Coordinates of C-alpha atoms in Angstrom, one line a residue:
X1 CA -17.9 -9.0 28.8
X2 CA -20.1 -6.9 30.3
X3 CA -22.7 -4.9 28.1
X4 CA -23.7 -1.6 29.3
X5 CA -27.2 0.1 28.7
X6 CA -27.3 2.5 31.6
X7 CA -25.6 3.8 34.2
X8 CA -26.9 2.0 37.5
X9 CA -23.6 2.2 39.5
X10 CA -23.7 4.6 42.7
X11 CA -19.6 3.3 43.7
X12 CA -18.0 6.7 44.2
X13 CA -15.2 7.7 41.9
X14 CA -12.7 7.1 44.7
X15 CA -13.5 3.7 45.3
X16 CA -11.3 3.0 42.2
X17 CA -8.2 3.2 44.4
X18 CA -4.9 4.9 44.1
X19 CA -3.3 2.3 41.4
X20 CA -5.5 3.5 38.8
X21 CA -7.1 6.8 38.9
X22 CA -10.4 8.3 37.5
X23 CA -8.0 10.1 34.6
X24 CA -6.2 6.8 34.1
X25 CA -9.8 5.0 33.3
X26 CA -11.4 7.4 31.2
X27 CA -8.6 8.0 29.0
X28 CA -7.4 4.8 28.2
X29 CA -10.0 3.0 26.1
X30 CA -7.2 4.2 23.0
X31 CA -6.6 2.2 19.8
X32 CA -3.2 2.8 18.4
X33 CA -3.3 5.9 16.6
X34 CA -5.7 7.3 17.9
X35 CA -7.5 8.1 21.0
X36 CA -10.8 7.4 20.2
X37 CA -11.4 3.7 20.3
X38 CA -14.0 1.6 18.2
X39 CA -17.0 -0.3 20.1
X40 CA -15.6 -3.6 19.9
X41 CA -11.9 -2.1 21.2
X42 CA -13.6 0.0 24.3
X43 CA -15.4 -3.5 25.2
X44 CA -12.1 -5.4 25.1
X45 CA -10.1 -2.5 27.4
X46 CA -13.1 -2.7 29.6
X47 CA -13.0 -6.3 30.4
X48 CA -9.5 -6.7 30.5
X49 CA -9.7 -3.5 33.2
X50 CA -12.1 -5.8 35.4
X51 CA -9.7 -8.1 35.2
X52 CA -6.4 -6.5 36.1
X53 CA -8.3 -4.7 38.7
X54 CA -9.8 -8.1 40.4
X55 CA -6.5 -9.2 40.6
X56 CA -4.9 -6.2 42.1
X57 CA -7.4 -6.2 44.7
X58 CA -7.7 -10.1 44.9
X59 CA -11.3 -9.8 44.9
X60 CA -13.3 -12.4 43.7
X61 CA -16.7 -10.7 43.8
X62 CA -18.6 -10.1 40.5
X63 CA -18.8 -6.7 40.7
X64 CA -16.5 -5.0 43.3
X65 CA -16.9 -1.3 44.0
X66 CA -13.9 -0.7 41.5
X67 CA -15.0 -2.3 38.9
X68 CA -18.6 -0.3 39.5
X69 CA -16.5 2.5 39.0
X70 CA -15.0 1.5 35.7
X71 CA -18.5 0.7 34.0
X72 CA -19.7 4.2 35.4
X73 CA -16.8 5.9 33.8
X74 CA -17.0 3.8 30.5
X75 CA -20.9 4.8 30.4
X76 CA -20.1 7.9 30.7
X77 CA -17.3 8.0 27.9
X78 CA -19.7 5.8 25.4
X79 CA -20.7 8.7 23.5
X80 CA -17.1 9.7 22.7
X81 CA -16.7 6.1 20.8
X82 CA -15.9 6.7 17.2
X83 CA -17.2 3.6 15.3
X84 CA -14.5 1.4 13.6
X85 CA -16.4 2.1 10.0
X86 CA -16.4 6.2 10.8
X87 CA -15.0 7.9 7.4
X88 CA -14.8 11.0 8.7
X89 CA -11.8 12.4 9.8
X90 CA -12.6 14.8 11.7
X91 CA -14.2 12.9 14.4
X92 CA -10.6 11.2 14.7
X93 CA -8.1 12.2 17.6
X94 CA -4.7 11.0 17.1
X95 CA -2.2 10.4 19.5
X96 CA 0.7 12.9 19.8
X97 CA 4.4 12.3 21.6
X98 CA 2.8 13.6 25.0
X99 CA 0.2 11.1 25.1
X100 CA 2.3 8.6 24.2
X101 CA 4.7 9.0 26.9
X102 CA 2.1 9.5 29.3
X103 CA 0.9 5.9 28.1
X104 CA 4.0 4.4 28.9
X105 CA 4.8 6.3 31.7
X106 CA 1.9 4.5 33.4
X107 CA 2.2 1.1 32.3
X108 CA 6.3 1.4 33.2
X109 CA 4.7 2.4 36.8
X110 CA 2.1 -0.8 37.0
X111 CA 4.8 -3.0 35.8
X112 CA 5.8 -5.7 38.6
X113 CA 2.5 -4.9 40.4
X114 CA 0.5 -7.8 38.5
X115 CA 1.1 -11.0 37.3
X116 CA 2.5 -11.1 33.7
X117 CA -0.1 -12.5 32.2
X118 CA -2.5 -9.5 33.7
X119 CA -0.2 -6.9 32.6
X120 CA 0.0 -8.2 29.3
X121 CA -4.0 -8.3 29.2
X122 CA -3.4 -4.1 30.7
X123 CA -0.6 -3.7 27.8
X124 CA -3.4 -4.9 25.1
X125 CA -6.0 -2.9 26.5
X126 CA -3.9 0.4 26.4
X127 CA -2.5 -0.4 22.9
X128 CA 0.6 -0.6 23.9
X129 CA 3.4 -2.6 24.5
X130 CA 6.3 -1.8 27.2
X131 CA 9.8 -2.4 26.4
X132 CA 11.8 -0.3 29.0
X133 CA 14.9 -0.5 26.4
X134 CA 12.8 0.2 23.5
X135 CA 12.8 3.2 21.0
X136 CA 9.8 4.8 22.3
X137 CA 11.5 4.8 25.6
X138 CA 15.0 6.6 24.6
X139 CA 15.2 10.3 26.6
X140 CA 16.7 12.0 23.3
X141 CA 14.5 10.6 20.7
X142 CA 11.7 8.3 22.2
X143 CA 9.4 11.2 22.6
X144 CA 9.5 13.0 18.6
X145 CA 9.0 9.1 16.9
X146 CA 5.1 9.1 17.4
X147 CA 4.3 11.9 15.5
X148 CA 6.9 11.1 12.9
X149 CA 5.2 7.8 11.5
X150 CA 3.8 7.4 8.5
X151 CA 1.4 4.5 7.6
X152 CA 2.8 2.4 4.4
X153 CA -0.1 2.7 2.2
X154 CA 1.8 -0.3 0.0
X155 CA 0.9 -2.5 2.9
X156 CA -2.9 -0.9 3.2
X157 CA -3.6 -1.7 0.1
X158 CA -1.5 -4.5 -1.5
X159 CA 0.1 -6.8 0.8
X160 CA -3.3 -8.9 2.2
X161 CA -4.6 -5.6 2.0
X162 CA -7.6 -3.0 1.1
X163 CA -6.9 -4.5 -2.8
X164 CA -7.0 -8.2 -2.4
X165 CA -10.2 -8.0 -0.5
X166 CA -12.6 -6.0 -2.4
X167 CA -11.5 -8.0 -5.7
X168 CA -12.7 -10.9 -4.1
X169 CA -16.1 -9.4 -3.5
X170 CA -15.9 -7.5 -7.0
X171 CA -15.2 -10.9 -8.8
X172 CA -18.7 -13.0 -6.7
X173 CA -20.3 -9.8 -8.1
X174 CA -19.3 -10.0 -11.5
X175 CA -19.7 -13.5 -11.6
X176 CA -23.4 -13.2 -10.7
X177 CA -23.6 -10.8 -13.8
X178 CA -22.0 -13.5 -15.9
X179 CA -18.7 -12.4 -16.0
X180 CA -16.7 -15.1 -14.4
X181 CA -13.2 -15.5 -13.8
X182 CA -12.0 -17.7 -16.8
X183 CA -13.5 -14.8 -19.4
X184 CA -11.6 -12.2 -17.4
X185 CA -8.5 -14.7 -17.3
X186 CA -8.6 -14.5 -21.2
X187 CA -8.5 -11.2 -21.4
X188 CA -5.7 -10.2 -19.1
X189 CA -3.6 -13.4 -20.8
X190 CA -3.3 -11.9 -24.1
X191 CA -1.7 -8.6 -22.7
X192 CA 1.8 -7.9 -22.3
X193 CA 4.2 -6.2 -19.8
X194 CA 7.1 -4.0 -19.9
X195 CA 10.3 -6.3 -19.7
X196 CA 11.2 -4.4 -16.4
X197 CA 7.3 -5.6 -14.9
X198 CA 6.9 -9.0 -16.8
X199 CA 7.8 -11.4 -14.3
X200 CA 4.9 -10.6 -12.3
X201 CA 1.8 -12.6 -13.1
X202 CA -1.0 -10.9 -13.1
X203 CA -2.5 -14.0 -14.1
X204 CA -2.3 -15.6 -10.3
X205 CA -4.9 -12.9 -9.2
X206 CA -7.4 -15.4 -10.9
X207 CA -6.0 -18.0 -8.3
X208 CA -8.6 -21.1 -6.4
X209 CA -10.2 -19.3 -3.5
X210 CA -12.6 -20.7 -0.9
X211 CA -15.7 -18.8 -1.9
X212 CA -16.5 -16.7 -4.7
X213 CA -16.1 -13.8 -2.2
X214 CA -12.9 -14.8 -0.5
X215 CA -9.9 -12.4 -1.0
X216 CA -8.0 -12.6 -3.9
X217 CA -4.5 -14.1 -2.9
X218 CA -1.4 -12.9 -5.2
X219 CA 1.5 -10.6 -4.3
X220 CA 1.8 -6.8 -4.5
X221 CA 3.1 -6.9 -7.7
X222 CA 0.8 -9.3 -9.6
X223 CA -1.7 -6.8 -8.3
X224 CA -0.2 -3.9 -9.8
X225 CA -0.3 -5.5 -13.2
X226 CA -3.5 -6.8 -13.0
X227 CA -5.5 -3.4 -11.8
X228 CA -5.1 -1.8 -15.1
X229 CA -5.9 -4.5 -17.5
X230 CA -9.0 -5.2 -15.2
X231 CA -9.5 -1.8 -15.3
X232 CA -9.9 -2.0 -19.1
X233 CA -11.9 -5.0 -19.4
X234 CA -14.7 -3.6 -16.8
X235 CA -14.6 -0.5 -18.8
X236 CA -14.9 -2.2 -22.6
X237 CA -17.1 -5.1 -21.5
X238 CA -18.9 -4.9 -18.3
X239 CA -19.8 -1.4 -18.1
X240 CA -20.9 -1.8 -21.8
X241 CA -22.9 -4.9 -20.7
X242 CA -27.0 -4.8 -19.6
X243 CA -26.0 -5.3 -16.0
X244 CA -28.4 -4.4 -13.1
X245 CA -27.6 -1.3 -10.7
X246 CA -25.8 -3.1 -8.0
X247 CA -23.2 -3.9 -10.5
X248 CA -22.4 -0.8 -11.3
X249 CA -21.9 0.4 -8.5
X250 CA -19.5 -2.6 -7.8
X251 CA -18.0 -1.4 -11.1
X252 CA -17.3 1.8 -9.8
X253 CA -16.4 1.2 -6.3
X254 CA -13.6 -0.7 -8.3
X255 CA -13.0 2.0 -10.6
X256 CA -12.6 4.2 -7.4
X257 CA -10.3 2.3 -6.1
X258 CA -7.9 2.1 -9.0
X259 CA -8.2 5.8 -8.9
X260 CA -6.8 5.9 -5.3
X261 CA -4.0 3.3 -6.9
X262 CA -3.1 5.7 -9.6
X263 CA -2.7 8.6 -6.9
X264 CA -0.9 7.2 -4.5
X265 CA 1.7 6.1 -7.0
X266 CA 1.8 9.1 -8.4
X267 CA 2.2 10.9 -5.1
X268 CA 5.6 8.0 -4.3
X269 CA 7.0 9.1 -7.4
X270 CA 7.2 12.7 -7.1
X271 CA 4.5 13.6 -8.9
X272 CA 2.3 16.7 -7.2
X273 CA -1.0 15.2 -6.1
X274 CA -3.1 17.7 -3.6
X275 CA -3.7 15.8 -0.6
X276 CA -7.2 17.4 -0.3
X277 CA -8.0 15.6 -3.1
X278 CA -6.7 12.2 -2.3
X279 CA -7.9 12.1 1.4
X280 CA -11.4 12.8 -0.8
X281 CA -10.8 10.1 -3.0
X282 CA -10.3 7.6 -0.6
X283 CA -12.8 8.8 1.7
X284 CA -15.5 8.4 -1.3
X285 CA -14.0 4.8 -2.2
X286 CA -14.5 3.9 1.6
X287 CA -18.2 5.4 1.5
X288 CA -18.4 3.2 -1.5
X289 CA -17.2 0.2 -0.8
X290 CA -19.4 -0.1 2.3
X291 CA -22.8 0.9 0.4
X292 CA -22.0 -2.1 -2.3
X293 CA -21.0 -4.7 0.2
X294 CA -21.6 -3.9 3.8
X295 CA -19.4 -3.7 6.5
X296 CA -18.6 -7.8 5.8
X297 CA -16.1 -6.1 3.2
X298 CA -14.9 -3.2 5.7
X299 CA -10.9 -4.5 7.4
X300 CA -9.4 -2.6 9.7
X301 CA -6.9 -0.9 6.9
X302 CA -9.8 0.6 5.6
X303 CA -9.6 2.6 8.7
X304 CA -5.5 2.8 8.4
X305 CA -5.9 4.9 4.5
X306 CA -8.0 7.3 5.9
X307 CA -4.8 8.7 7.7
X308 CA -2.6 9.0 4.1
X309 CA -3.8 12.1 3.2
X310 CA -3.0 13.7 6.3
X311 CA 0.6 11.9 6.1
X312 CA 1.1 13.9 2.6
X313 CA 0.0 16.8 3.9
X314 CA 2.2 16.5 7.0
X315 CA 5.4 15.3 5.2
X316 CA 5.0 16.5 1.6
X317 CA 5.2 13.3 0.3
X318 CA 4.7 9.5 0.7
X319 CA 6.9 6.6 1.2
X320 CA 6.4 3.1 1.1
X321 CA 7.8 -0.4 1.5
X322 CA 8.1 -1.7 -2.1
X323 CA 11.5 -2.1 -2.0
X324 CA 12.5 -3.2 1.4
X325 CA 9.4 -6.2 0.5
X326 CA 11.3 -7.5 -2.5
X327 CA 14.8 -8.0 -0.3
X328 CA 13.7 -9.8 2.5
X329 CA 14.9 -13.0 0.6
X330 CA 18.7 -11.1 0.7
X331 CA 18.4 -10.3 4.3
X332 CA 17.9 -14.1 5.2
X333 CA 20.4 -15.3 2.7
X334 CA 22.8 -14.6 5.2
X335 CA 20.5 -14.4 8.5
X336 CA 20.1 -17.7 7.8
X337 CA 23.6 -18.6 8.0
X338 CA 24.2 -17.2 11.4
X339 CA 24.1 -19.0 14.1
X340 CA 25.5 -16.7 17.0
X341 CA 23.2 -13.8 17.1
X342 CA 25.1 -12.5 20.4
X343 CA 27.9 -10.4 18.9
X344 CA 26.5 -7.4 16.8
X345 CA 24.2 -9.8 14.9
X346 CA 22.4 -6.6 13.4
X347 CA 25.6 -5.1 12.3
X348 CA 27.1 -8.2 10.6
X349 CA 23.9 -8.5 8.3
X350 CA 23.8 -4.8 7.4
X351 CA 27.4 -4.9 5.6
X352 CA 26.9 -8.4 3.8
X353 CA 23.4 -6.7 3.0
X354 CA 25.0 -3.3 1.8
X355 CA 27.8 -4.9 0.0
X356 CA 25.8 -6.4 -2.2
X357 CA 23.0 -3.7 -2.4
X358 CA 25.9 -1.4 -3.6
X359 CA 27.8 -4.2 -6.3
X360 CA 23.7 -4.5 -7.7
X361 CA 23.4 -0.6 -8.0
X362 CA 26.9 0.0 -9.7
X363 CA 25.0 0.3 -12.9
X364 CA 22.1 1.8 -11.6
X365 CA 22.8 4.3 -9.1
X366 CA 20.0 7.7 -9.4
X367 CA 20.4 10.0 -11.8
X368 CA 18.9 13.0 -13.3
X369 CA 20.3 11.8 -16.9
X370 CA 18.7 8.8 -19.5
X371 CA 21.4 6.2 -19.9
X372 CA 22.4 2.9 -21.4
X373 CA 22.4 0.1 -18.6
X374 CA 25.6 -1.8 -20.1
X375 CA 26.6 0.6 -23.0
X376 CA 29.0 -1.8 -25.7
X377 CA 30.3 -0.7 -28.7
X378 CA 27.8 -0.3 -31.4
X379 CA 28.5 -2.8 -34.4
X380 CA 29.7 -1.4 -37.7
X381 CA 26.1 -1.7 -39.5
X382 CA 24.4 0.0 -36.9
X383 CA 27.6 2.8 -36.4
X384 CA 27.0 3.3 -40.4
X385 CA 23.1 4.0 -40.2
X386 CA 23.7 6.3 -37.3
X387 CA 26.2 7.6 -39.5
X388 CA 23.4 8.3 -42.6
X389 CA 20.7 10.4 -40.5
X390 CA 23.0 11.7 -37.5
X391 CA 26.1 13.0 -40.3
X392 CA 26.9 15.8 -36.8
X393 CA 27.1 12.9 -34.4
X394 CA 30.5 12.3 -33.3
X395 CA 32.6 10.3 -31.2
X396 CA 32.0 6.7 -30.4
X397 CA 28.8 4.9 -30.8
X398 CA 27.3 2.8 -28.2
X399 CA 24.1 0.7 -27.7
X400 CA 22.3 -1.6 -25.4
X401 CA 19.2 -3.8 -25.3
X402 CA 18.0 -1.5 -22.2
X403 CA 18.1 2.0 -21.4
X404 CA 17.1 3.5 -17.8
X405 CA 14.9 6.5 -17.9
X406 CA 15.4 9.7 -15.9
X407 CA 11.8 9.1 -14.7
X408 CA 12.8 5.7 -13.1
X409 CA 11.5 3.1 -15.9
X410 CA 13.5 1.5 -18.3
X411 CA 13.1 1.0 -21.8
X412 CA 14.0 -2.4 -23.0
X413 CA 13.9 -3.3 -27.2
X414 CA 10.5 -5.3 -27.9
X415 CA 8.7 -2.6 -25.1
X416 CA 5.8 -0.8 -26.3
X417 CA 6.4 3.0 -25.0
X418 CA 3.9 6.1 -25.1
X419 CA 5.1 10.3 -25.7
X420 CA 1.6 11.1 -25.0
X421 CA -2.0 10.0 -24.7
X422 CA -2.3 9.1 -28.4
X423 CA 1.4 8.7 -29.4
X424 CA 2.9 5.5 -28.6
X425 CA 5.0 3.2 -30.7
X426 CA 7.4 -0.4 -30.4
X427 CA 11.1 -0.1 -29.8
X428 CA 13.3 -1.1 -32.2
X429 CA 17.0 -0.4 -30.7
X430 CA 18.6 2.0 -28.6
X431 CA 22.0 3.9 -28.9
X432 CA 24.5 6.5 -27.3
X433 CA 25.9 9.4 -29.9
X434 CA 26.8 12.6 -29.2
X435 CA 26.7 12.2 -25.9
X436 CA 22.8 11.7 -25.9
X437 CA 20.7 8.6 -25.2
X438 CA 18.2 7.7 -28.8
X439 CA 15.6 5.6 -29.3
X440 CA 14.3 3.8 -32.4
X441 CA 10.5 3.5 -32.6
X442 CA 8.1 2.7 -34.8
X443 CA 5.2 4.1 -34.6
X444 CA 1.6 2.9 -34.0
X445 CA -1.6 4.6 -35.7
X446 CA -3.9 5.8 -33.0
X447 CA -7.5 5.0 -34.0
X448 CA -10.1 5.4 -30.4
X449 CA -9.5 5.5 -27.1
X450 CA -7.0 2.5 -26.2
X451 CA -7.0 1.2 -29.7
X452 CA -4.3 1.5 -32.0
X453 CA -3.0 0.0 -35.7
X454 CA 0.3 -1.3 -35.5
X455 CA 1.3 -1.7 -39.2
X456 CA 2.2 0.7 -42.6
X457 CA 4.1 3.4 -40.7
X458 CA 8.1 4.0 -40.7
X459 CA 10.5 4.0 -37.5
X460 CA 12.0 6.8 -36.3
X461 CA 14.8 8.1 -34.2
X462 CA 13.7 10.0 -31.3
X463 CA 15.9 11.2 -27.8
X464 CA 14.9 8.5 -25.0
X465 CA 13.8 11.5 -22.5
X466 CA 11.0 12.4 -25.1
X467 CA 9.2 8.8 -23.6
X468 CA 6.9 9.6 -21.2
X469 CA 6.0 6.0 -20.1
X470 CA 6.4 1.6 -20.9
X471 CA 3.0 0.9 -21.4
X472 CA 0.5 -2.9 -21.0
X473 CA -0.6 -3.3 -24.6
X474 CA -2.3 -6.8 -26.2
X475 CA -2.0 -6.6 -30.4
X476 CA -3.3 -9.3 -32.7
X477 CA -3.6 -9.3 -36.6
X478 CA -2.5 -5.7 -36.6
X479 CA -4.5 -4.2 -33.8
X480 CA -3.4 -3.4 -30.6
X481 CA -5.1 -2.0 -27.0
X482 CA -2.6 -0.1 -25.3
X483 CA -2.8 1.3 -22.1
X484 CA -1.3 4.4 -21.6

């Protein structure tokens, strides 16, 4: 690759020929996303420039006028680079549906003018990819899809993401401080998940890795119940602890990031969350995360959640993948079995998918309302206590282990649930009567901070839209740390 320090070249501007002109080579150094390209991106369109243009012109020279013209151009356009670790947004210029379609407009007019394996080296120099049937292609809707993306900030951050990789880091930090991985292990062991969360193991996040910086390996999930507890234990024990300064800051780079966690599930559920203050947020855990470890830490998702904020701002809101992630085994249960994928293949798998998306919702289709998930008639000694402090209730009594909250969550007997910051409390049963949804709960004696006593107080009945949240809790010999 050539490196460029000045700008030697006299070639004249012309001498780059008609198949590719001066507008063409200074506005095509482009990563996906947007039009201002890191270092190590405007290097790699260069070179792969020289080369389609050496073989257009079937020049074997090291330096024909052409490619002069190029690194003139390219010198020229250095300045403009935007560096791959860049944090701020405003240096950023993202492509829209013109440029887009201007990109493939050109590459659709330099296709069967090179060899294939020198457009495909043009295509990965542009960013882009030609497919002449593709979406991005279509006359009615090609041109609106650019600006109607939206990053999935689950895959940014959980899925070999933003997450995995600084806990690697974080945990060769804290081990250097004495806090290895078998004490944090420990800790996260003894806690306990609502039934609904419980089969992921936030345990596997503790998994062998290669070095004691490599990235944590575990899936989204096991993430998501691991970031609070961890959360916790740097909070009770580490931050507590006579660690050097370095440390700390590791501790709250972390503690940044599980703030950027907490708002972008918050923003996914509905919640209001200003997306000012989460572009912010992230834009000071970035800043962060690169003072504590160095750009060795920086990947290029980093780069990919500084866009989110924008997204909310655009769109009012933020989607991601969660979902679609956990049914890719139900897509290939019957992909699998296919052989002939000539005759609407697509199609075919959609309805076997649906069919059985929409026999597994039949109990749990959205609703504004709480409601049992497999209401049964209540048994008698239950029917007669409802009877003893609900004398009004009515009509037939029903009950269930589980109960699905308005807010999404479901409440499940033996699940520890909060009303409020200090108010939390076990479930004992749950019941239909009067055409309302109760809970029984007994309650827990809130003592400092996460801490609670969980004995010498009597259950009551409360409606189940009065729970706020399930929460994480760990109890032993009476005591409990909740996490609310």
């Amino acid at each position: 690759m050539m490196a460029i320090q000045e700008s030697p070249f006299t070639a004249s501007q012309k001498d780059i020929g008609s198949f590719l002109t001066e507008e063409d080579v200074s506005c095509r150094y482009m990563q996906v996303g947007c039009t201002n390209p890191t270092e190590n991106t405007s290097g790699r369109a260069i070179s792969f420039l020289k080369e389609y243009m050496q073989a257009k012109s079937d020049t074997k020279s090291a330096m024909t006028a052409a490619e002069q013209a190029i690194a003139m151009l390219a010198w020229k356009r250095r300045s403009a680079f935007v560096s791959s670790l860049c944090t701020d947004y405003s240096k950023f210029r993202l492509h829209t549906n013109a440029t887009t379609r201007q990109f493939l407009a050109f590459l659709d007019a330099q296709q069967g003018t090179a060899s294939k394996a020198h457009f495909e080296a043009l295509e990965t120099a542009l960013g882009f990819n030609l497919r002449v049937h593709g979406l991005l292609m279509d006359d009615i809707i090609g041109h609106k899809v650019p600006e109607a993306i939206m990053f999935d900030f689950f895959h940014i951050y959980l899925v070999h993401g933003i997450v995995g990789n600084e806990l690697g880091f974080f945990f060769g930090k804290l081990r250097d401080a004495g806090f290895r991985e078998d004490r944090m292990l420990a800790f996260v062991s003894s806690f306990r998940w609502p039934k609904q969360f419980a089969s992921a193991d936030a345990k596997r996040i503790f998994g062998k890795r290669e070095k004691k910086t490599s990235p944590v390996k575990a899936e989204a999930s096991e993430l998501l119940n691991a970031l609070p507890v961890l959360r916790v234990f740097v909070m009770m024990f580490v931050m507590k602890a006579g660690i050097d300064e370095s440390t700390v800051q590791a501790c709250m780079c972390f503690l940044m990031l599980c703030k950027v966690i907490d708002m972008l599930q918050a923003a996914v559920r509905g919640m209001v969350v200003d997306p000012a203050e989460l572009h912010n947020t992230i834009v000071k855990h970035n800043n962060c995360l690169l003072d504590t470890y160095g750009e060795a830490a920086w990947v290029p998702k980093n780069h990919l959640s500084l866009h989110l904020g924008e997204f909310l701002k655009k769109f009012g809101h933020l989607v991601w993948c969660f979902t679609h992630e956990r049914k890719h085994k139900l897509v290939k249960r019957f992909a699998n079995q296919k052989l002939d994928g000539s005759k609407a293949f697509e199609e075919s798998i959609l309805k076997d998918v649906l069919a059985v998306q929409l026999n597994m919702m039949e109990g749990e289709m959205p609703s504004s309302k709480v409601r049992l998930m497999n209401p049964k008639p209540a048994p008698k000694k239950l029917v007669d206590l409802v009877g003893q402090v609900m004398p009004w209730a009515t009509g037939p009594i029903m009950h269930d282990l589980r109960a699905m909250h308005a807010g999404g969550f479901v409440c499940t007997k033996g699940d520890v649930v909060a009303f409020d910051a200090t108010s939390v409390g076990l479930v004992q049963f749950q019941f239909q009567a009067a055409g309302q949804v109760w809970t029984c709960v007994t309650p827990w004696k809130h003592v400092h901070e996460h801490m609670f006593e969980c004995t010498g107080l009597d259950p009551f009945i409360t409606a189940t839209d009065s729970i706020k949240s399930c929460c994480i809790y760990s109890e032993k010999d009476g005591k409990a740390i909740v996490l609310v």
